[in-house]
Short mmCIF file of N, CA, C and O in Angstrom, two decimals:
data_model
loop_
_atom_site.label_atom_id
_atom_site.label_comp_id
_atom_site.label_asym_id
_atom_site.label_seq_id
_atom_site.Cartn_x
_atom_site.Cartn_y
_atom_site.Cartn_z
N MET A 1 -37.24 -7.14 2.50
CA MET A 1 -37.74 -5.81 2.24
C MET A 1 -36.80 -4.77 2.84
O MET A 1 -36.62 -3.71 2.25
N LEU A 2 -36.22 -5.08 3.99
CA LEU A 2 -35.28 -4.15 4.62
C LEU A 2 -34.06 -3.94 3.72
O LEU A 2 -33.59 -2.81 3.56
N ARG A 3 -33.59 -5.02 3.13
CA ARG A 3 -32.43 -4.92 2.23
C ARG A 3 -32.75 -4.02 1.05
O ARG A 3 -31.93 -3.16 0.69
N TYR A 4 -33.91 -4.18 0.45
CA TYR A 4 -34.32 -3.34 -0.69
C TYR A 4 -34.39 -1.88 -0.27
O TYR A 4 -33.91 -0.99 -0.98
N THR A 5 -34.97 -1.62 0.90
CA THR A 5 -35.10 -0.25 1.39
C THR A 5 -33.73 0.38 1.63
O THR A 5 -33.50 1.54 1.25
N LEU A 6 -32.82 -0.37 2.23
CA LEU A 6 -31.48 0.14 2.47
C LEU A 6 -30.73 0.41 1.17
O LEU A 6 -30.01 1.41 1.05
N MET A 7 -30.91 -0.47 0.19
CA MET A 7 -30.28 -0.26 -1.10
C MET A 7 -30.85 0.98 -1.78
O MET A 7 -30.11 1.77 -2.38
N ARG A 8 -32.14 1.16 -1.67
CA ARG A 8 -32.78 2.34 -2.26
C ARG A 8 -32.29 3.62 -1.59
O ARG A 8 -32.03 4.63 -2.25
N LEU A 9 -32.17 3.60 -0.26
CA LEU A 9 -31.63 4.76 0.46
C LEU A 9 -30.18 5.03 0.07
O LEU A 9 -29.76 6.19 -0.02
N GLY A 10 -29.43 3.98 -0.18
CA GLY A 10 -28.03 4.14 -0.61
C GLY A 10 -27.94 4.83 -1.96
O GLY A 10 -27.09 5.71 -2.17
N ILE A 11 -28.80 4.42 -2.88
CA ILE A 11 -28.82 5.06 -4.20
C ILE A 11 -29.21 6.53 -4.06
O ILE A 11 -28.60 7.42 -4.68
N PHE A 12 -30.20 6.81 -3.22
CA PHE A 12 -30.61 8.20 -3.00
C PHE A 12 -29.46 9.01 -2.40
O PHE A 12 -29.19 10.14 -2.83
N ALA A 13 -28.77 8.45 -1.41
CA ALA A 13 -27.66 9.16 -0.77
C ALA A 13 -26.56 9.46 -1.79
O ALA A 13 -25.99 10.56 -1.80
N GLY A 14 -26.27 8.49 -2.64
CA GLY A 14 -25.26 8.71 -3.68
C GLY A 14 -25.67 9.82 -4.64
O GLY A 14 -24.86 10.70 -4.99
N CYS A 15 -26.93 9.81 -5.04
CA CYS A 15 -27.44 10.86 -5.93
C CYS A 15 -27.42 12.21 -5.23
O CYS A 15 -27.12 13.24 -5.85
N LEU A 16 -27.72 12.22 -3.95
CA LEU A 16 -27.72 13.47 -3.18
C LEU A 16 -26.32 14.08 -3.16
O LEU A 16 -26.16 15.29 -3.37
N VAL A 17 -25.31 13.26 -2.94
CA VAL A 17 -23.93 13.75 -2.92
C VAL A 17 -23.54 14.29 -4.29
O VAL A 17 -22.95 15.37 -4.41
N VAL A 18 -23.89 13.55 -5.34
CA VAL A 18 -23.55 13.98 -6.70
C VAL A 18 -24.25 15.29 -7.05
O VAL A 18 -23.64 16.23 -7.58
N VAL A 19 -25.54 15.38 -6.76
CA VAL A 19 -26.29 16.60 -7.07
C VAL A 19 -25.74 17.77 -6.26
O VAL A 19 -25.58 18.88 -6.79
N TRP A 20 -25.44 17.55 -4.98
CA TRP A 20 -24.87 18.61 -4.16
C TRP A 20 -23.57 19.13 -4.77
O TRP A 20 -23.34 20.34 -4.87
N ALA A 21 -22.71 18.19 -5.20
CA ALA A 21 -21.44 18.58 -5.80
C ALA A 21 -21.66 19.35 -7.11
O ALA A 21 -20.98 20.35 -7.36
N LEU A 22 -22.62 18.91 -7.91
CA LEU A 22 -22.90 19.60 -9.18
C LEU A 22 -23.45 21.00 -8.95
O LEU A 22 -23.08 21.95 -9.65
N VAL A 23 -24.34 21.15 -7.97
CA VAL A 23 -24.92 22.47 -7.69
C VAL A 23 -23.86 23.42 -7.14
O VAL A 23 -23.77 24.57 -7.55
N HIS A 24 -23.05 22.93 -6.22
CA HIS A 24 -22.05 23.80 -5.61
C HIS A 24 -20.87 24.09 -6.53
O HIS A 24 -20.15 25.07 -6.32
N SER A 25 -20.66 23.28 -7.55
CA SER A 25 -19.61 23.57 -8.52
C SER A 25 -20.13 24.47 -9.64
O SER A 25 -19.36 24.96 -10.44
N GLY A 26 -21.44 24.67 -9.69
CA GLY A 26 -22.02 25.55 -10.71
C GLY A 26 -22.43 24.82 -11.98
O GLY A 26 -22.92 25.45 -12.91
N LEU A 27 -22.28 23.49 -12.02
CA LEU A 27 -22.66 22.73 -13.22
C LEU A 27 -24.17 22.49 -13.29
O LEU A 27 -24.70 22.24 -14.37
N ALA A 28 -24.83 22.53 -12.16
CA ALA A 28 -26.30 22.39 -12.12
C ALA A 28 -26.86 23.69 -11.53
O ALA A 28 -26.20 24.35 -10.73
N PRO A 29 -28.06 24.09 -11.93
CA PRO A 29 -28.62 25.36 -11.45
C PRO A 29 -28.91 25.32 -9.95
O PRO A 29 -29.25 24.28 -9.39
N ARG A 30 -28.79 26.47 -9.31
CA ARG A 30 -29.11 26.62 -7.89
C ARG A 30 -30.61 26.86 -7.74
O ARG A 30 -31.27 27.30 -8.67
N GLY A 31 -31.14 26.59 -6.55
CA GLY A 31 -32.54 26.88 -6.27
C GLY A 31 -32.75 28.38 -6.11
O GLY A 31 -31.79 29.16 -6.07
N LEU A 32 -33.98 28.79 -6.01
CA LEU A 32 -34.31 30.20 -5.85
C LEU A 32 -34.17 30.61 -4.40
O LEU A 32 -34.74 29.97 -3.51
N GLY A 33 -33.46 31.67 -4.13
CA GLY A 33 -33.35 32.20 -2.77
C GLY A 33 -32.79 31.19 -1.78
O GLY A 33 -31.71 30.64 -1.98
N ASP A 34 -33.54 30.95 -0.72
CA ASP A 34 -33.11 30.03 0.33
C ASP A 34 -33.53 28.59 0.07
O ASP A 34 -33.39 27.73 0.93
N SER A 35 -34.06 28.28 -1.08
CA SER A 35 -34.58 26.93 -1.36
C SER A 35 -33.53 26.00 -1.94
O SER A 35 -33.87 24.94 -2.45
N ASN A 36 -32.27 26.35 -1.85
CA ASN A 36 -31.22 25.54 -2.45
C ASN A 36 -31.19 24.13 -1.88
O ASN A 36 -31.04 23.16 -2.63
N GLY A 37 -31.34 23.95 -0.57
CA GLY A 37 -31.33 22.62 0.05
C GLY A 37 -32.49 21.76 -0.44
O GLY A 37 -32.32 20.59 -0.77
N LEU A 38 -33.67 22.37 -0.49
CA LEU A 38 -34.83 21.64 -0.99
C LEU A 38 -34.65 21.27 -2.46
O LEU A 38 -35.01 20.17 -2.88
N TRP A 39 -34.08 22.18 -3.23
CA TRP A 39 -33.83 21.93 -4.65
C TRP A 39 -32.91 20.72 -4.82
O TRP A 39 -33.15 19.86 -5.67
N ILE A 40 -31.86 20.65 -4.01
CA ILE A 40 -30.91 19.54 -4.10
C ILE A 40 -31.59 18.22 -3.76
O ILE A 40 -31.42 17.22 -4.46
N VAL A 41 -32.40 18.21 -2.71
CA VAL A 41 -33.10 16.98 -2.30
C VAL A 41 -34.08 16.54 -3.38
O VAL A 41 -34.14 15.35 -3.74
N LEU A 42 -34.86 17.47 -3.91
CA LEU A 42 -35.84 17.12 -4.95
C LEU A 42 -35.16 16.62 -6.21
O LEU A 42 -35.62 15.65 -6.83
N LEU A 43 -34.09 17.26 -6.60
CA LEU A 43 -33.36 16.82 -7.79
C LEU A 43 -32.76 15.42 -7.58
O LEU A 43 -32.81 14.57 -8.47
N ALA A 44 -32.24 15.17 -6.37
CA ALA A 44 -31.69 13.84 -6.05
C ALA A 44 -32.80 12.78 -6.08
O ALA A 44 -32.59 11.67 -6.58
N LEU A 45 -33.99 13.11 -5.56
CA LEU A 45 -35.12 12.17 -5.63
C LEU A 45 -35.51 11.88 -7.07
O LEU A 45 -35.77 10.73 -7.43
N LEU A 46 -35.55 12.92 -7.87
CA LEU A 46 -35.94 12.77 -9.28
C LEU A 46 -34.95 11.90 -10.04
O LEU A 46 -35.35 11.10 -10.90
N ILE A 47 -33.70 12.00 -9.71
CA ILE A 47 -32.68 11.21 -10.40
C ILE A 47 -32.62 9.78 -9.84
O ILE A 47 -32.47 8.82 -10.60
N SER A 48 -32.76 9.63 -8.52
CA SER A 48 -32.60 8.31 -7.92
C SER A 48 -33.77 7.37 -8.19
O SER A 48 -33.59 6.15 -8.20
N ALA A 49 -34.96 7.92 -8.41
CA ALA A 49 -36.14 7.05 -8.62
C ALA A 49 -35.99 6.15 -9.84
O ALA A 49 -36.15 4.92 -9.73
N PRO A 50 -35.69 6.67 -11.04
CA PRO A 50 -35.55 5.75 -12.18
C PRO A 50 -34.33 4.84 -12.07
O PRO A 50 -34.37 3.70 -12.53
N ILE A 51 -33.26 5.34 -11.43
CA ILE A 51 -32.08 4.48 -11.24
C ILE A 51 -32.45 3.29 -10.35
O ILE A 51 -32.12 2.15 -10.67
N SER A 52 -33.15 3.55 -9.26
CA SER A 52 -33.58 2.48 -8.36
C SER A 52 -34.51 1.51 -9.07
O SER A 52 -34.43 0.30 -8.87
N PHE A 53 -35.40 2.05 -9.89
CA PHE A 53 -36.37 1.20 -10.60
C PHE A 53 -35.64 0.20 -11.49
O PHE A 53 -36.02 -0.98 -11.54
N VAL A 54 -34.61 0.64 -12.18
CA VAL A 54 -33.90 -0.24 -13.10
C VAL A 54 -32.89 -1.14 -12.37
O VAL A 54 -32.87 -2.35 -12.56
N VAL A 55 -32.09 -0.54 -11.50
CA VAL A 55 -31.00 -1.26 -10.86
C VAL A 55 -31.50 -2.28 -9.84
O VAL A 55 -30.93 -3.37 -9.72
N LEU A 56 -32.56 -1.96 -9.13
CA LEU A 56 -33.04 -2.84 -8.06
C LEU A 56 -34.20 -3.73 -8.46
O LEU A 56 -34.91 -4.25 -7.61
N ARG A 57 -34.38 -3.95 -9.75
CA ARG A 57 -35.50 -4.77 -10.23
C ARG A 57 -35.49 -6.17 -9.63
O ARG A 57 -36.50 -6.65 -9.12
N LYS A 58 -34.34 -6.84 -9.66
CA LYS A 58 -34.26 -8.21 -9.14
C LYS A 58 -34.51 -8.24 -7.64
O LYS A 58 -35.20 -9.12 -7.13
N GLU A 59 -33.95 -7.27 -6.93
CA GLU A 59 -34.15 -7.21 -5.48
C GLU A 59 -35.61 -6.94 -5.14
O GLU A 59 -36.17 -7.50 -4.20
N ARG A 60 -36.26 -6.08 -5.93
CA ARG A 60 -37.68 -5.77 -5.71
C ARG A 60 -38.53 -7.01 -5.96
O ARG A 60 -39.46 -7.31 -5.20
N ASP A 61 -38.20 -7.77 -7.01
CA ASP A 61 -38.94 -9.01 -7.29
C ASP A 61 -38.74 -10.02 -6.17
O ASP A 61 -39.68 -10.70 -5.77
N ARG A 62 -37.52 -10.12 -5.65
CA ARG A 62 -37.24 -11.04 -4.55
C ARG A 62 -38.04 -10.65 -3.30
O ARG A 62 -38.62 -11.50 -2.63
N ALA A 63 -38.08 -9.36 -3.00
CA ALA A 63 -38.84 -8.88 -1.85
C ALA A 63 -40.33 -9.14 -2.04
O ALA A 63 -41.03 -9.54 -1.11
N SER A 64 -40.80 -8.95 -3.25
CA SER A 64 -42.22 -9.19 -3.55
C SER A 64 -42.58 -10.67 -3.37
O SER A 64 -43.64 -10.98 -2.81
N GLU A 65 -41.70 -11.55 -3.81
CA GLU A 65 -41.96 -12.98 -3.63
C GLU A 65 -42.01 -13.35 -2.15
O GLU A 65 -42.84 -14.17 -1.73
N GLY A 66 -41.15 -12.74 -1.36
CA GLY A 66 -41.18 -12.99 0.09
C GLY A 66 -42.48 -12.54 0.72
O GLY A 66 -43.04 -13.22 1.57
N ILE A 67 -42.98 -11.39 0.28
CA ILE A 67 -44.25 -10.89 0.80
C ILE A 67 -45.39 -11.81 0.39
O ILE A 67 -46.26 -12.12 1.21
N VAL A 68 -45.37 -12.27 -0.84
CA VAL A 68 -46.43 -13.19 -1.31
C VAL A 68 -46.41 -14.47 -0.50
O VAL A 68 -47.47 -14.98 -0.10
N ARG A 69 -45.22 -15.00 -0.22
CA ARG A 69 -45.12 -16.23 0.59
C ARG A 69 -45.70 -16.01 1.98
O ARG A 69 -46.43 -16.85 2.50
N ARG A 70 -45.39 -14.86 2.59
CA ARG A 70 -45.92 -14.58 3.94
C ARG A 70 -47.43 -14.43 3.92
O ARG A 70 -48.11 -14.90 4.84
N VAL A 71 -47.97 -13.80 2.90
CA VAL A 71 -49.42 -13.64 2.80
C VAL A 71 -50.09 -15.00 2.62
O VAL A 71 -51.10 -15.29 3.26
N GLU A 72 -49.52 -15.84 1.77
CA GLU A 72 -50.08 -17.19 1.56
C GLU A 72 -50.03 -18.00 2.84
O GLU A 72 -50.98 -18.71 3.17
N ARG A 73 -48.92 -17.89 3.59
CA ARG A 73 -48.81 -18.61 4.85
C ARG A 73 -49.86 -18.11 5.85
O ARG A 73 -50.49 -18.90 6.56
N ALA A 74 -50.08 -16.80 5.89
CA ALA A 74 -51.09 -16.24 6.80
C ALA A 74 -52.48 -16.71 6.41
O ALA A 74 -53.29 -17.04 7.29
N LYS A 75 -52.77 -16.76 5.11
CA LYS A 75 -54.07 -17.25 4.65
C LYS A 75 -54.26 -18.71 5.04
O LYS A 75 -55.34 -19.10 5.48
N ALA A 76 -53.20 -19.50 4.89
CA ALA A 76 -53.29 -20.93 5.26
C ALA A 76 -53.53 -21.07 6.75
O ALA A 76 -54.34 -21.91 7.19
N ASN A 77 -52.85 -20.27 7.56
CA ASN A 77 -53.05 -20.32 9.01
C ASN A 77 -54.47 -19.91 9.39
O ASN A 77 -55.09 -20.53 10.26
N LEU A 78 -55.00 -18.88 8.74
CA LEU A 78 -56.37 -18.46 9.00
C LEU A 78 -57.37 -19.56 8.63
O LEU A 78 -58.32 -19.82 9.36
N GLU A 79 -57.13 -20.19 7.51
CA GLU A 79 -58.03 -21.27 7.07
C GLU A 79 -57.95 -22.44 8.04
O GLU A 79 -58.97 -23.05 8.38
N ALA A 80 -56.74 -22.77 8.52
CA ALA A 80 -56.59 -23.86 9.48
C ALA A 80 -57.32 -23.52 10.78
O ALA A 80 -58.01 -24.37 11.36
N ASN A 81 -57.20 -22.28 11.23
CA ASN A 81 -57.92 -21.86 12.44
C ASN A 81 -59.42 -21.92 12.24
O ASN A 81 -60.16 -22.34 13.13
N ARG A 82 -59.88 -21.48 11.08
CA ARG A 82 -61.31 -21.50 10.79
C ARG A 82 -61.82 -22.94 10.77
O ARG A 82 -62.89 -23.24 11.30
N THR A 83 -61.04 -23.85 10.20
CA THR A 83 -61.43 -25.26 10.16
C THR A 83 -61.49 -25.84 11.58
O THR A 83 -62.42 -26.56 11.90
N GLN A 84 -60.51 -25.49 12.42
CA GLN A 84 -60.53 -25.97 13.80
C GLN A 84 -61.75 -25.44 14.55
O GLN A 84 -62.38 -26.17 15.32
N GLU A 85 -62.10 -24.18 14.31
CA GLU A 85 -63.28 -23.61 14.96
C GLU A 85 -64.56 -24.30 14.48
O GLU A 85 -65.46 -24.56 15.28
N ASP A 86 -64.63 -24.60 13.18
CA ASP A 86 -65.81 -25.30 12.66
C ASP A 86 -65.95 -26.68 13.28
O ASP A 86 -67.05 -27.10 13.64
N VAL A 87 -64.84 -27.40 13.39
CA VAL A 87 -64.86 -28.74 13.98
C VAL A 87 -65.29 -28.65 15.44
O VAL A 87 -66.14 -29.43 15.90
N ALA A 88 -64.73 -27.68 16.18
CA ALA A 88 -65.09 -27.53 17.59
C ALA A 88 -66.57 -27.16 17.72
O ALA A 88 -67.27 -27.66 18.61
N ASP A 89 -67.06 -26.30 16.85
CA ASP A 89 -68.46 -25.89 16.88
C ASP A 89 -69.37 -27.08 16.56
O ASP A 89 -70.39 -27.30 17.23
N ASP A 90 -69.00 -27.84 15.54
CA ASP A 90 -69.81 -29.01 15.18
C ASP A 90 -69.82 -30.03 16.31
O ASP A 90 -70.86 -30.63 16.61
N THR A 91 -68.67 -30.22 16.95
CA THR A 91 -68.59 -31.17 18.07
C THR A 91 -69.46 -30.69 19.23
O THR A 91 -70.20 -31.49 19.84
N ALA A 92 -69.41 -29.41 19.52
CA ALA A 92 -70.22 -28.87 20.63
C ALA A 92 -71.70 -29.00 20.31
O ALA A 92 -72.50 -29.35 21.20
N ARG A 93 -72.09 -28.75 19.09
CA ARG A 93 -73.51 -28.89 18.71
C ARG A 93 -73.96 -30.35 18.79
O ARG A 93 -75.05 -30.64 19.25
N ALA A 94 -73.08 -31.25 18.33
CA ALA A 94 -73.42 -32.67 18.39
C ALA A 94 -73.57 -33.13 19.84
O ALA A 94 -74.49 -33.88 20.17
N GLN A 95 -72.70 -32.67 20.71
CA GLN A 95 -72.80 -33.04 22.12
C GLN A 95 -74.05 -32.42 22.75
O GLN A 95 -74.69 -33.03 23.58
N GLY A 96 -74.38 -31.20 22.32
CA GLY A 96 -75.58 -30.55 22.84
C GLY A 96 -76.83 -31.29 22.41
O GLY A 96 -77.77 -31.45 23.19
N GLN A 97 -76.87 -31.77 21.17
CA GLN A 97 -78.03 -32.52 20.70
C GLN A 97 -78.12 -33.88 21.40
O GLN A 97 -79.18 -34.32 21.74
N THR A 98 -76.98 -34.50 21.63
CA THR A 98 -76.97 -35.80 22.29
C THR A 98 -77.44 -35.66 23.73
O THR A 98 -78.26 -36.43 24.20
N SER A 99 -76.98 -34.65 24.44
CA SER A 99 -77.41 -34.47 25.84
C SER A 99 -78.85 -34.01 25.87
O SER A 99 -79.58 -34.35 26.80
N GLY A 100 -79.30 -33.26 24.89
CA GLY A 100 -80.69 -32.83 24.83
C GLY A 100 -81.61 -34.01 24.59
O GLY A 100 -82.71 -34.08 25.16
N GLN A 101 -81.20 -34.95 23.76
CA GLN A 101 -81.99 -36.13 23.50
C GLN A 101 -82.03 -37.02 24.73
O GLN A 101 -83.04 -37.63 25.04
N ALA A 102 -80.95 -37.08 25.47
CA ALA A 102 -80.90 -37.91 26.66
C ALA A 102 -81.81 -37.34 27.75
O ALA A 102 -82.42 -38.07 28.49
N GLN A 103 -81.93 -36.01 27.82
CA GLN A 103 -82.79 -35.39 28.84
C GLN A 103 -84.25 -35.61 28.51
O GLN A 103 -85.08 -35.74 29.40
N THR A 104 -84.63 -35.62 27.23
CA THR A 104 -86.04 -35.82 26.86
C THR A 104 -86.46 -37.26 26.99
O THR A 104 -87.62 -37.55 27.07
N SER A 105 -85.54 -38.20 27.01
CA SER A 105 -85.88 -39.61 27.08
C SER A 105 -86.27 -40.05 28.43
O SER A 105 -86.14 -39.62 29.44
#
């Protein structure tokens, strides 16, 4: 997931540099008043989002598979812990019934 995030940030940074160059060369419109910096960032976000969606598809799928594996492993660990607790509880109840029967005899 870290690799995907870094790649996405790289694409955004590249778009930011390109948009900045286009705005300052006059090929792209400037923002209103003092909002030029915000305009450049928003335009770079707007451009980088679809590029990231298409270019990083395989990396996103790989990251998703890793997350699914971790979730499945966590579920398996929880189930194993729950099973151990059930066994311990059943054992304790069985011992309690056995000692209770011995006391009544």
